[in-house]
Amino acid sequence: MSVKIKDKEKVQSINKMDRHQNLRHYKKQISFKDKRFVQDDNEQLQDNQTPHQKAVNNVIKSEKITASQTVYRGKKLYRSKVKQRQQNKVDHISEFNPKLQATGNNNLDNIKGKPLSKIKLSRKTKNINYLSSIVSRNHQSMMKSSYLKKYKQSFQGKSSSSSTIKSKVKHSAKAVKSAGNIVKKTVGGLHKLISLGTGMLIIIVIVLFIGIFAVLGDDSSTNTSLMPLNEEVIAYEETIRKYAKQYNIEDYVPLLQAVMMQESGGKGNDPMQSSECEYNKKYPKEPNGITEVEYSIDCGVHYFSDCLTLANVTGIADTENISLALQGYNFGKGYITWAIEHFDGYTRANAKVYSDQKKAELQTDVYGDPDYVSHVLQYYHLGNGDIVIIAKSQVGNVGGKPYWTWYGFDQRVEWCAIFVSWCANESGQLNITVPKFSRVEDGIQWYKNQGKWKDRNYVPKAGDLIFFDWENDNDPDHVGIVEKVEDGKVYTIEGNSSDKCKEKKYGLNYNEIYGYCAI
């Protein structure tokens, strides 16, 4: 009877085991199926990606491969070096204690290959502990030097794994040049970081990805140095102004001149290179298709006004959105929408991505100029000398912080003269027609020394400076910029008028006008 009972127990146990095995097998099949479905879904999502998304994802994928290989090989090499260091410690112990080699109870065959923490020494060999601690300290210093030297050599082409990493970095650099430089520096300095542990490697990988997106989402290398316009472009100023006024962008005449300077230098019958834009209805939509100068300017100014609106440009000092509008003039308005959607605006890096995407779509070697913004802005410094345009763009500012911090003050000061100096700097006229001054009387003295000081009977022109003496005590208190003179009134733009930038007007005979400087 007991035998049968045992047999039943065995059968029951086997049945349970088979049932558990079947359940595990069933669950495993489900997990495989789920993974396949997830993979299929990912492939379907990838098929639905836009060309731009694929381009960006390819960059990210390449960087992930590089990062993962770097971490894996770093861990592997680190572990092998730790193991080797432990083995060498045992070897040094045996070298410094010959008795240990001759003692059967402490045979090295039983010690080698074990971590030092697990090696058990007999009472006869307790004196080895002191000696081994000395050897360990000396050996640690020696191993560190040797290890760093060998690891540095492994990243100089003597290791095939190192070559693989370098080739991955080089490939990534072609997609995003600046990000590639970050990767190269990371790999080049890896031998310094490995001694700190693999945790530091993970931190570097995270910083690497932050760097990639920083490059795509930021731009800090735009060239804004001022270069002069040539005579041909200057000759078209009135025609440009005519159409700028028609399309309500008269404040942007200097910017339009910079665009013409980059497009053609004012030469040819299509100086705005607007033949391919949507407003060309008379001539072939091909490069230099327009053969009428004024029609080219009309079409180009009209198209650029659309770009300014689409890029949400708020004024002539809004260089961030002006950059977006400029690149849109070169690539087409589609770029503006694309850049806002994917990157919240223009950067030099995303302009290159867009150009590459379009070259692939159109199967051409060239698509626009990814560096168009810096090429145009070298001819444009906000007002290109027009201090009035600069001043008008600042109307509404409260507190004057941008101006007095620019001047060098770390707290608020009276800033009317500082505001005038800032406007002169932004228009490229600082220390040419306007000095850098924070005290009203210093500005007056500078103009007197230049022979440009005028008394209150002078009729000023746009861009001149106007000075006030509120108490008529021959101690001037305030300065502003003349916007225009019309119908016996002088219109001004003033900083620090009740702590604000304001447009104001006075009669030419206003008794608190102290005098003018003629710029």
Coordinates of N, CA and C in Angstrom, one line a residue, residues 72-275:
Y72 N 30.1 49.4 -23.1 CA 30.3 47.9 -23.0 C 31.8 47.6 -23.0
R73 N 32.5 48.2 -23.9 CA 34.0 47.9 -24.0 C 34.7 48.5 -22.8
G74 N 34.2 49.6 -22.3 CA 34.8 50.2 -21.1 C 34.7 49.3 -19.9
K75 N 33.4 48.8 -19.7 CA 33.2 47.9 -18.6 C 34.0 46.6 -18.7
K76 N 34.1 46.1 -19.9 CA 34.8 44.8 -20.1 C 36.3 45.0 -19.8
L77 N 36.9 46.1 -20.3 CA 38.3 46.3 -20.0 C 38.5 46.6 -18.6
Y78 N 37.6 47.4 -18.0 CA 37.8 47.7 -16.5 C 37.8 46.4 -15.7
R79 N 36.8 45.5 -16.0 CA 36.7 44.3 -15.2 C 38.0 43.4 -15.4
S80 N 38.5 43.3 -16.6 CA 39.7 42.5 -16.9 C 40.9 43.1 -16.1
K81 N 41.0 44.4 -16.1 CA 42.1 45.0 -15.3 C 42.0 44.8 -13.8
V82 N 40.8 44.8 -13.3 CA 40.6 44.6 -11.9 C 41.0 43.1 -11.6
K83 N 40.6 42.2 -12.4 CA 40.9 40.8 -12.2 C 42.4 40.6 -12.3
Q84 N 43.0 41.2 -13.2 CA 44.5 41.1 -13.4 C 45.2 41.7 -12.2
R85 N 44.7 42.8 -11.7 CA 45.3 43.4 -10.5 C 45.2 42.5 -9.3
Q86 N 44.1 41.8 -9.1 CA 43.9 40.9 -8.0 C 44.9 39.7 -8.1
Q87 N 45.1 39.2 -9.3 CA 46.0 38.1 -9.5 C 47.4 38.5 -9.3
N88 N 47.8 39.7 -9.7 CA 49.2 40.2 -9.5 C 49.5 40.4 -8.0
K89 N 48.4 40.8 -7.2 CA 48.6 41.0 -5.8 C 49.0 39.6 -5.1
V90 N 48.4 38.6 -5.6 CA 48.7 37.2 -5.1 C 50.1 36.9 -5.4
D91 N 50.5 37.2 -6.7 CA 51.9 36.9 -7.1 C 52.9 37.6 -6.3
H92 N 52.6 38.9 -6.0 CA 53.6 39.6 -5.2 C 53.7 39.1 -3.8
I93 N 52.6 38.6 -3.2 CA 52.6 38.0 -1.9 C 53.6 36.8 -1.8
S94 N 53.5 36.0 -2.9 CA 54.3 34.8 -2.9 C 55.8 35.1 -3.1
E95 N 56.0 36.2 -3.9 CA 57.4 36.6 -4.1 C 58.1 37.1 -2.9
F96 N 57.4 37.9 -2.0 CA 57.9 38.4 -0.8 C 58.0 37.5 0.3
N97 N 57.4 36.3 0.2 CA 57.4 35.3 1.3 C 57.7 33.9 0.8
P98 N 59.0 33.6 0.6 CA 59.4 32.2 0.1 C 58.8 31.1 0.9
K99 N 58.6 31.3 2.2 CA 58.0 30.3 3.1 C 56.7 29.8 2.6
L100 N 55.9 30.8 2.0 CA 54.6 30.5 1.6 C 54.6 29.5 0.4
Q101 N 55.7 29.6 -0.4 CA 55.8 28.7 -1.6 C 56.1 27.3 -1.1
A102 N 56.9 27.2 0.0 CA 57.3 25.9 0.5 C 56.4 25.2 1.4
T103 N 55.4 26.0 1.9 CA 54.4 25.4 2.8 C 53.3 24.7 2.1
G104 N 53.1 23.4 2.4 CA 52.1 22.7 1.7 C 50.7 23.2 2.0
N105 N 50.5 23.6 3.3 CA 49.1 24.1 3.6 C 48.7 25.3 2.9
N106 N 49.7 26.1 2.4 CA 49.4 27.3 1.7 C 49.8 27.3 0.2
N107 N 49.5 26.2 -0.4 CA 49.9 25.9 -1.8 C 49.3 27.1 -2.7
L108 N 50.1 27.7 -3.5 CA 49.6 28.7 -4.4 C 48.6 28.3 -5.3
D109 N 48.5 27.0 -5.6 CA 47.5 26.5 -6.5 C 46.1 26.7 -5.9
N110 N 46.0 26.7 -4.6 CA 44.7 26.9 -4.0 C 44.4 28.4 -3.8
I111 N 45.4 29.3 -4.1 CA 45.2 30.7 -3.8 C 44.9 31.4 -5.1
K112 N 45.7 31.1 -6.2 CA 45.6 31.8 -7.4 C 44.2 31.7 -8.0
G113 N 43.7 32.8 -8.5 CA 42.4 32.8 -9.2 C 41.3 33.2 -8.2
K114 N 41.6 33.3 -6.9 CA 40.6 33.7 -6.0 C 40.7 35.2 -5.6
P115 N 39.6 35.9 -5.3 CA 39.7 37.2 -4.8 C 40.5 37.3 -3.5
L116 N 41.2 38.3 -3.2 CA 42.0 38.4 -2.0 C 41.2 38.3 -0.8
S117 N 40.0 38.8 -0.9 CA 39.1 38.8 0.3 C 38.7 37.4 0.8
K118 N 38.8 36.4 -0.2 CA 38.4 35.1 0.1 C 39.6 34.1 0.4
I119 N 40.8 34.7 0.4 CA 42.0 33.8 0.6 C 42.1 33.7 2.1
K120 N 42.2 32.4 2.6 CA 42.4 32.1 4.0 C 43.8 31.7 4.3
L121 N 44.5 32.4 5.2 CA 45.8 32.1 5.5 C 45.9 31.4 6.9
S122 N 46.8 30.5 7.0 CA 47.0 29.8 8.3 C 47.7 30.7 9.3
R123 N 47.7 30.2 10.6 CA 48.4 31.0 11.6 C 49.8 31.2 11.3
K124 N 50.5 30.2 10.7 CA 51.9 30.4 10.4 C 52.1 31.5 9.4
T125 N 51.1 31.9 8.7 CA 51.4 33.0 7.6 C 50.6 34.3 7.9
K126 N 50.2 34.5 9.2 CA 49.6 35.7 9.5 C 50.5 36.9 9.3
N127 N 51.8 36.7 9.5 CA 52.7 37.8 9.3 C 52.7 38.3 7.8
I128 N 52.1 37.6 6.9 CA 52.1 38.0 5.5 C 51.1 39.2 5.4
N129 N 50.1 39.3 6.2 CA 49.1 40.3 6.1 C 49.8 41.7 6.1
Y130 N 50.7 41.9 7.0 CA 51.4 43.2 7.1 C 52.2 43.5 5.8
L131 N 52.9 42.4 5.4 CA 53.7 42.6 4.2 C 52.9 42.8 3.0
S132 N 51.8 42.1 2.9 CA 50.9 42.2 1.7 C 50.3 43.6 1.6
S133 N 50.0 44.2 2.8 CA 49.4 45.5 2.7 C 50.3 46.5 2.2
I134 N 51.6 46.4 2.5 CA 52.7 47.3 1.9 C 52.8 47.1 0.4
V135 N 52.8 45.8 0.1 CA 52.9 45.4 -1.4 C 51.7 46.0 -2.1
S136 N 50.5 45.9 -1.5 CA 49.3 46.3 -2.2 C 49.3 47.8 -2.5
R137 N 49.8 48.6 -1.5 CA 49.8 50.0 -1.7 C 50.8 50.4 -2.8
N138 N 52.0 49.8 -2.7 CA 53.0 50.1 -3.8 C 52.5 49.6 -5.1
H139 N 51.9 48.4 -5.1 CA 51.5 47.8 -6.4 C 50.3 48.6 -7.0
Q140 N 49.5 49.2 -6.1 CA 48.3 49.9 -6.6 C 48.8 51.2 -7.4
S141 N 49.8 51.8 -6.9 CA 50.3 53.0 -7.6 C 51.0 52.6 -8.9
M142 N 51.7 51.5 -8.9 CA 52.4 51.0 -10.1 C 51.4 50.5 -11.1
M143 N 50.4 49.8 -10.7 CA 49.3 49.3 -11.6 C 48.6 50.5 -12.3
K144 N 48.3 51.5 -11.5 CA 47.5 52.6 -12.1 C 48.3 53.3 -13.2
S145 N 49.6 53.5 -13.0 CA 50.4 54.1 -14.0 C 50.5 53.2 -15.3
S146 N 50.7 51.9 -15.0 CA 50.8 50.9 -16.1 C 49.5 50.8 -16.9
Y147 N 48.4 50.7 -16.1 CA 47.1 50.5 -16.7 C 46.7 51.7 -17.6
L148 N 46.9 52.9 -17.1 CA 46.6 54.1 -17.9 C 47.4 54.2 -19.2
K149 N 48.7 53.8 -19.1 CA 49.5 53.8 -20.3 C 49.0 52.8 -21.3
K150 N 48.7 51.6 -20.8 CA 48.2 50.5 -21.8 C 46.9 50.9 -22.4
Y151 N 46.0 51.5 -21.5 CA 44.7 51.9 -22.0 C 44.8 53.0 -23.0
K152 N 45.7 53.9 -22.8 CA 45.9 55.0 -23.8 C 46.4 54.5 -25.1
Q153 N 47.3 53.5 -25.1 CA 47.7 52.9 -26.3 C 46.6 52.2 -27.0
S154 N 45.7 51.6 -26.3 CA 44.6 50.8 -26.9 C 43.7 51.8 -27.7
F155 N 43.7 53.0 -27.3 CA 42.9 54.0 -28.1 C 43.7 54.8 -29.1
Q156 N 44.9 54.3 -29.4 CA 45.7 54.9 -30.5 C 45.8 54.0 -31.7
G157 N 44.9 53.1 -31.8 CA 44.9 52.3 -33.1 C 45.4 50.9 -32.9
K158 N 45.9 50.5 -31.7 CA 46.4 49.2 -31.5 C 45.4 48.1 -31.2
S159 N 44.2 48.6 -31.0 CA 43.1 47.7 -30.6 C 42.0 47.8 -31.7
S160 N 41.5 46.7 -32.2 CA 40.5 46.7 -33.2 C 39.2 47.2 -32.7
S161 N 38.9 47.0 -31.4 CA 37.7 47.6 -30.8 C 37.8 49.1 -30.8
S162 N 39.0 49.6 -30.5 CA 39.1 51.1 -30.5 C 38.9 51.6 -31.9
S163 N 39.4 50.9 -32.9 CA 39.2 51.4 -34.3 C 37.7 51.4 -34.6
T164 N 37.0 50.4 -34.1 CA 35.5 50.4 -34.4 C 34.8 51.6 -33.8
I165 N 35.2 51.9 -32.6 CA 34.6 53.1 -31.9 C 34.9 54.4 -32.7
K166 N 36.2 54.5 -33.1 CA 36.6 55.7 -33.8 C 35.9 55.9 -35.1
S167 N 35.7 54.7 -35.8 CA 34.9 54.8 -37.1 C 33.5 55.2 -36.9
K168 N 32.9 54.7 -35.8 CA 31.5 55.1 -35.4 C 31.4 56.6 -35.2
V169 N 32.4 57.1 -34.4 CA 32.4 58.5 -34.1 C 32.6 59.4 -35.4
K170 N 33.5 58.9 -36.3 CA 33.7 59.6 -37.5 C 32.4 59.6 -38.4
H171 N 31.7 58.5 -38.4 CA 30.4 58.4 -39.1 C 29.4 59.4 -38.6
S172 N 29.3 59.5 -37.2 CA 28.4 60.4 -36.6 C 28.7 61.8 -36.9
A173 N 30.0 62.1 -37.0 CA 30.4 63.5 -37.2 C 29.9 64.0 -38.6
K174 N 29.7 63.1 -39.5 CA 29.3 63.6 -40.8 C 27.8 64.0 -40.8
A175 N 27.0 63.4 -39.9 CA 25.6 63.8 -39.7 C 25.4 65.0 -39.0
V176 N 26.1 65.1 -37.8 CA 26.1 66.4 -37.0 C 27.5 66.7 -36.6
K177 N 28.1 67.6 -37.2 CA 29.5 67.9 -37.1 C 29.9 68.2 -35.7
S178 N 29.2 69.1 -35.1 CA 29.5 69.5 -33.7 C 29.3 68.4 -32.7
A179 N 28.2 67.6 -32.9 CA 28.0 66.5 -32.0 C 29.1 65.5 -32.2
G180 N 29.6 65.3 -33.4 CA 30.7 64.3 -33.6 C 31.9 64.7 -32.9
N181 N 32.2 66.0 -32.8 CA 33.3 66.5 -32.1 C 33.2 66.2 -30.6
I182 N 32.0 66.3 -30.1 CA 31.8 65.9 -28.7 C 32.1 64.5 -28.5
V183 N 31.7 63.6 -29.4 CA 31.9 62.2 -29.3 C 33.4 61.9 -29.3
K184 N 34.1 62.5 -30.2 CA 35.6 62.3 -30.4 C 36.3 62.7 -29.1
K185 N 35.9 63.8 -28.5 CA 36.5 64.2 -27.2 C 36.2 63.3 -26.1
T186 N 35.0 62.7 -26.1 CA 34.6 61.8 -25.1 C 35.4 60.5 -25.2
V187 N 35.6 60.0 -26.4 CA 36.4 58.7 -26.6 C 37.8 59.0 -26.3
G188 N 38.3 60.2 -26.8 CA 39.7 60.5 -26.5 C 40.1 60.6 -25.1
G189 N 39.1 61.0 -24.2 CA 39.4 61.2 -22.8 C 38.9 60.0 -22.0
L190 N 38.5 58.9 -22.6 CA 37.9 57.8 -21.9 C 38.9 57.2 -20.9
H191 N 40.2 57.1 -21.3 CA 41.2 56.5 -20.5 C 41.4 57.2 -19.2
K192 N 41.0 58.5 -19.1 CA 41.0 59.3 -17.9 C 39.8 59.0 -17.0
L193 N 38.7 58.7 -17.6 CA 37.5 58.5 -16.9 C 37.3 57.1 -16.4
I194 N 37.9 56.1 -17.1 CA 37.6 54.7 -16.7 C 38.1 54.4 -15.3
S195 N 39.1 55.2 -14.8 CA 39.6 55.0 -13.4 C 38.6 55.4 -12.4
L196 N 37.6 56.2 -12.8 CA 36.6 56.7 -11.9 C 35.4 55.7 -11.8
G197 N 35.4 54.7 -12.7 CA 34.3 53.8 -12.6 C 33.3 53.9 -13.8
T198 N 32.5 52.9 -14.0 CA 31.6 53.0 -15.2 C 30.4 53.9 -14.9
G199 N 30.2 54.3 -13.7 CA 29.1 55.3 -13.5 C 29.4 56.6 -14.2
M200 N 30.7 57.0 -14.2 CA 31.1 58.3 -14.9 C 30.8 58.1 -16.4
L201 N 31.0 56.9 -17.0 CA 30.8 56.7 -18.4 C 29.3 56.9 -18.7
I202 N 28.5 56.5 -17.9 CA 27.0 56.7 -18.1 C 26.7 58.1 -18.1
I203 N 27.3 58.9 -17.2 CA 27.0 60.3 -17.1 C 27.5 61.0 -18.4
I204 N 28.7 60.6 -18.9 CA 29.2 61.1 -20.2 C 28.3 60.8 -21.3
V205 N 27.7 59.6 -21.4 CA 26.8 59.3 -22.4 C 25.6 60.2 -22.4
I206 N 25.0 60.5 -21.2 CA 23.9 61.3 -21.1 C 24.2 62.7 -21.6
V207 N 25.4 63.2 -21.2 CA 25.8 64.5 -21.6 C 26.0 64.6 -23.2
L208 N 26.4 63.4 -23.7 CA 26.6 63.3 -25.2 C 25.3 63.6 -25.9
F209 N 24.2 62.9 -25.4 CA 22.9 63.1 -26.1 C 22.4 64.5 -25.9
I210 N 22.6 65.1 -24.7 CA 22.2 66.5 -24.5 C 22.9 67.4 -25.5
G211 N 24.2 67.1 -25.7 CA 25.0 67.9 -26.7 C 24.4 67.8 -28.1
I212 N 24.0 66.6 -28.5 CA 23.4 66.5 -29.8 C 22.2 67.4 -30.0
F213 N 21.3 67.3 -29.1 CA 20.1 68.1 -29.2 C 20.4 69.6 -29.0
A214 N 21.4 69.9 -28.2 CA 21.8 71.3 -28.1 C 22.3 71.9 -29.4
V215 N 23.0 71.1 -30.1 CA 23.5 71.5 -31.4 C 22.4 71.8 -32.4
L216 N 21.4 70.8 -32.4 CA 20.3 71.0 -33.3 C 19.3 72.1 -32.9
G217 N 19.3 72.4 -31.6 CA 18.3 73.4 -31.1 C 18.8 74.7 -30.7
D218 N 20.1 75.0 -30.9 CA 20.7 76.2 -30.6 C 21.7 76.7 -31.6
D219 N 21.9 78.0 -31.6 CA 22.9 78.5 -32.6 C 23.6 79.7 -31.9
S220 N 24.9 79.5 -31.8 CA 25.6 80.6 -31.1 C 26.8 81.1 -31.9
S221 N 26.8 80.8 -33.2 CA 27.9 81.2 -34.0 C 27.5 82.1 -35.2
T222 N 26.4 82.8 -35.1 CA 26.0 83.6 -36.2 C 26.9 84.9 -36.3
N223 N 27.3 85.2 -37.5 CA 28.2 86.3 -37.7 C 27.4 87.6 -37.9
T224 N 27.6 88.5 -37.0 CA 26.9 89.8 -37.1 C 27.8 91.0 -37.3
S225 N 29.1 90.7 -37.7 CA 30.0 91.8 -37.9 C 29.5 92.6 -39.1
L226 N 29.7 93.9 -39.0 CA 29.2 94.8 -40.0 C 30.1 95.0 -41.2
M227 N 29.6 94.7 -42.4 CA 30.4 95.0 -43.6 C 29.7 96.0 -44.5
P228 N 30.4 96.8 -45.2 CA 29.7 97.9 -45.9 C 28.9 97.4 -47.1
L229 N 27.9 98.2 -47.5 CA 27.1 97.9 -48.7 C 27.9 98.5 -49.9
N230 N 27.8 98.0 -51.1 CA 28.5 98.6 -52.2 C 27.6 99.7 -52.8
E231 N 28.1 100.4 -53.8 CA 27.4 101.5 -54.4 C 26.2 101.1 -55.2
E232 N 26.2 99.9 -55.8 CA 25.1 99.4 -56.6 C 23.9 99.2 -55.7
V233 N 24.1 98.6 -54.5 CA 22.9 98.3 -53.6 C 22.4 99.7 -53.0
I234 N 23.3 100.5 -52.6 CA 22.9 101.8 -52.1 C 22.1 102.6 -53.1
A235 N 22.4 102.5 -54.4 CA 21.7 103.2 -55.4 C 20.2 102.7 -55.5
Y236 N 19.9 101.5 -55.0 CA 18.5 101.0 -55.1 C 17.7 101.3 -53.8
E237 N 18.3 102.1 -52.9 CA 17.6 102.3 -51.6 C 16.2 102.9 -51.8
E238 N 16.0 103.9 -52.6 CA 14.7 104.5 -52.8 C 13.7 103.5 -53.4
T239 N 14.1 102.7 -54.3 CA 13.2 101.7 -54.9 C 12.8 100.7 -53.9
I240 N 13.8 100.2 -53.1 CA 13.5 99.3 -52.0 C 12.5 99.9 -51.0
R241 N 12.8 101.1 -50.6 CA 11.9 101.8 -49.7 C 10.5 102.0 -50.2
K242 N 10.4 102.2 -51.5 CA 9.0 102.4 -52.1 C 8.2 101.1 -51.9
Y243 N 8.8 99.9 -52.2 CA 8.0 98.7 -52.0 C 7.9 98.2 -50.6
A244 N 8.9 98.6 -49.8 CA 8.9 98.2 -48.4 C 7.7 99.0 -47.7
K245 N 7.5 100.2 -48.1 CA 6.4 101.0 -47.6 C 5.1 100.4 -48.1
Q246 N 5.0 100.0 -49.3 CA 3.8 99.4 -49.9 C 3.4 98.1 -49.1
Y247 N 4.4 97.3 -48.7 CA 4.1 96.1 -48.0 C 4.3 96.2 -46.5
N248 N 4.3 97.5 -46.0 CA 4.3 97.8 -44.6 C 5.5 97.2 -43.8
I249 N 6.7 97.2 -44.4 CA 7.9 96.8 -43.7 C 9.0 97.9 -44.0
E250 N 8.6 99.1 -43.9 CA 9.6 100.2 -44.2 C 10.7 100.2 -43.2
D251 N 10.5 99.8 -42.0 CA 11.6 99.7 -41.0 C 12.7 98.7 -41.4
Y252 N 12.4 97.8 -42.3 CA 13.3 96.8 -42.6 C 14.1 97.1 -43.9
V253 N 14.1 98.3 -44.3 CA 14.9 98.7 -45.5 C 16.4 98.3 -45.4
P254 N 17.1 98.6 -44.3 CA 18.5 98.2 -44.2 C 18.6 96.6 -44.3
L255 N 17.7 95.9 -43.8 CA 17.7 94.4 -43.9 C 17.5 94.0 -45.3
L256 N 16.6 94.6 -46.0 CA 16.4 94.3 -47.4 C 17.6 94.6 -48.3
Q257 N 18.3 95.7 -47.9 CA 19.6 96.0 -48.6 C 20.6 94.9 -48.4
A258 N 20.7 94.4 -47.1 CA 21.6 93.3 -46.8 C 21.3 92.1 -47.6
V259 N 20.0 91.8 -47.8 CA 19.6 90.6 -48.6 C 20.0 90.8 -50.0
M260 N 19.8 92.0 -50.6 CA 20.2 92.2 -52.0 C 21.7 92.1 -52.1
M261 N 22.4 92.6 -51.1 CA 23.9 92.6 -51.1 C 24.3 91.1 -51.2
Q262 N 23.7 90.2 -50.5 CA 24.1 88.8 -50.5 C 23.6 88.1 -51.8
E263 N 22.4 88.5 -52.2 CA 21.9 87.8 -53.4 C 22.6 88.1 -54.7
S264 N 22.9 89.4 -54.9 CA 23.5 89.8 -56.2 C 24.5 90.9 -56.1
G265 N 24.7 91.5 -54.9 CA 25.5 92.7 -54.9 C 25.0 93.9 -55.7
G266 N 23.7 93.8 -56.0 CA 23.0 94.9 -56.7 C 23.2 94.8 -58.2
K267 N 23.8 93.7 -58.7 CA 24.1 93.5 -60.1 C 23.1 92.7 -60.8
G268 N 23.0 92.9 -62.1 CA 22.0 92.1 -62.9 C 20.6 92.6 -62.9
N269 N 19.8 92.0 -63.7 CA 18.4 92.4 -63.9 C 17.4 91.8 -62.8
D270 N 18.0 90.9 -62.0 CA 17.2 90.3 -60.9 C 17.9 90.4 -59.6
P271 N 18.1 91.6 -59.2 CA 19.0 91.9 -58.0 C 18.5 91.2 -56.7
M272 N 17.2 91.0 -56.6 CA 16.7 90.3 -55.4 C 16.6 88.8 -55.6
Q273 N 17.0 88.3 -56.8 CA 16.9 86.9 -57.1 C 15.5 86.3 -56.7
S274 N 14.5 87.0 -57.2 CA 13.1 86.6 -56.8 C 12.3 85.9 -57.9
S275 N 13.1 85.5 -59.0 CA 12.4 84.9 -60.1 C 11.6 83.6 -59.8

